[in-house]
């Protein structure tokens, strides 16, 4: 079983209101409906730009999960 690194999600109002409203790396404000990525190793949300730069450094075994319909929270 490969290790999952990021979960792709669309930022809902629930996430923005209850979890985070900014990227944990660059602190850009997350807008509703923006595509965001949950970092499963560090338990934080990243914007697409930061996720891409992190993914390049991570193990290639990491697997991106497409999960836009089932929220984590
Ligand atoms: Zn960012």
XYZ file of C-alpha atoms and ligand atoms in Angstrom:
74
model
C 0.000 0.000 0.000
C 1.490 3.302 -1.034
C 1.575 6.289 1.225
C -0.863 9.032 0.426
C 0.435 12.552 0.638
C -2.197 14.952 -0.574
C -5.934 14.980 -0.824
C -7.290 17.239 -3.532
C -10.342 19.170 -2.396
C -12.382 22.150 -3.350
C -12.456 24.717 -0.574
C -15.950 24.767 0.854
C -17.300 27.396 3.215
C -17.143 24.744 5.960
C -13.428 24.253 5.492
C -12.774 27.982 5.326
C -14.896 28.694 8.390
C -13.928 25.690 10.542
C -10.499 24.541 9.478
C -8.386 27.178 7.795
C -8.753 30.175 5.547
C -5.176 30.416 4.358
C -2.433 28.235 2.943
C -0.167 26.900 5.717
C 2.941 27.569 3.678
C 2.566 30.876 1.809
C -0.370 32.226 3.859
C -2.346 33.141 0.778
C -6.025 33.489 1.584
C -8.093 30.554 0.375
C -11.196 31.502 -1.576
C -14.350 29.430 -1.739
C -14.234 26.879 -4.582
C -10.469 27.188 -4.847
C -8.666 23.869 -5.303
C -6.676 23.095 -2.164
C -4.621 20.117 -1.043
C -4.610 18.485 2.366
C -1.093 17.442 3.346
C -1.615 14.113 5.126
C 1.898 14.001 6.530
C 1.789 17.418 8.166
C -1.966 17.742 8.705
C -2.388 21.073 6.986
C -3.855 22.606 3.893
C -1.756 23.913 1.023
C -2.609 25.916 -2.057
C -1.931 24.377 -5.431
C 1.344 26.243 -5.957
C 2.818 25.093 -2.637
C 1.552 21.554 -3.090
C 3.363 21.312 -6.402
C 6.662 22.536 -5.026
C 6.364 20.113 -2.085
C 5.404 17.202 -4.258
C 8.608 17.569 -6.241
C 10.616 17.067 -3.056
C 8.561 14.189 -1.761
C 8.822 10.534 -2.413
C 7.457 9.598 -5.808
C 5.462 6.862 -4.081
C 3.173 9.548 -2.752
C -0.227 9.290 -4.227
C -2.610 12.149 -4.886
C -6.139 11.333 -3.831
C -8.944 12.834 -5.828
C -11.492 13.544 -3.147
C -13.684 16.471 -3.984
C -16.984 14.971 -2.889
C -16.173 13.513 0.530
C -14.964 16.196 2.919
C -12.481 15.235 5.591
C -14.207 17.342 8.198
Zn 0.542 28.268 -0.632
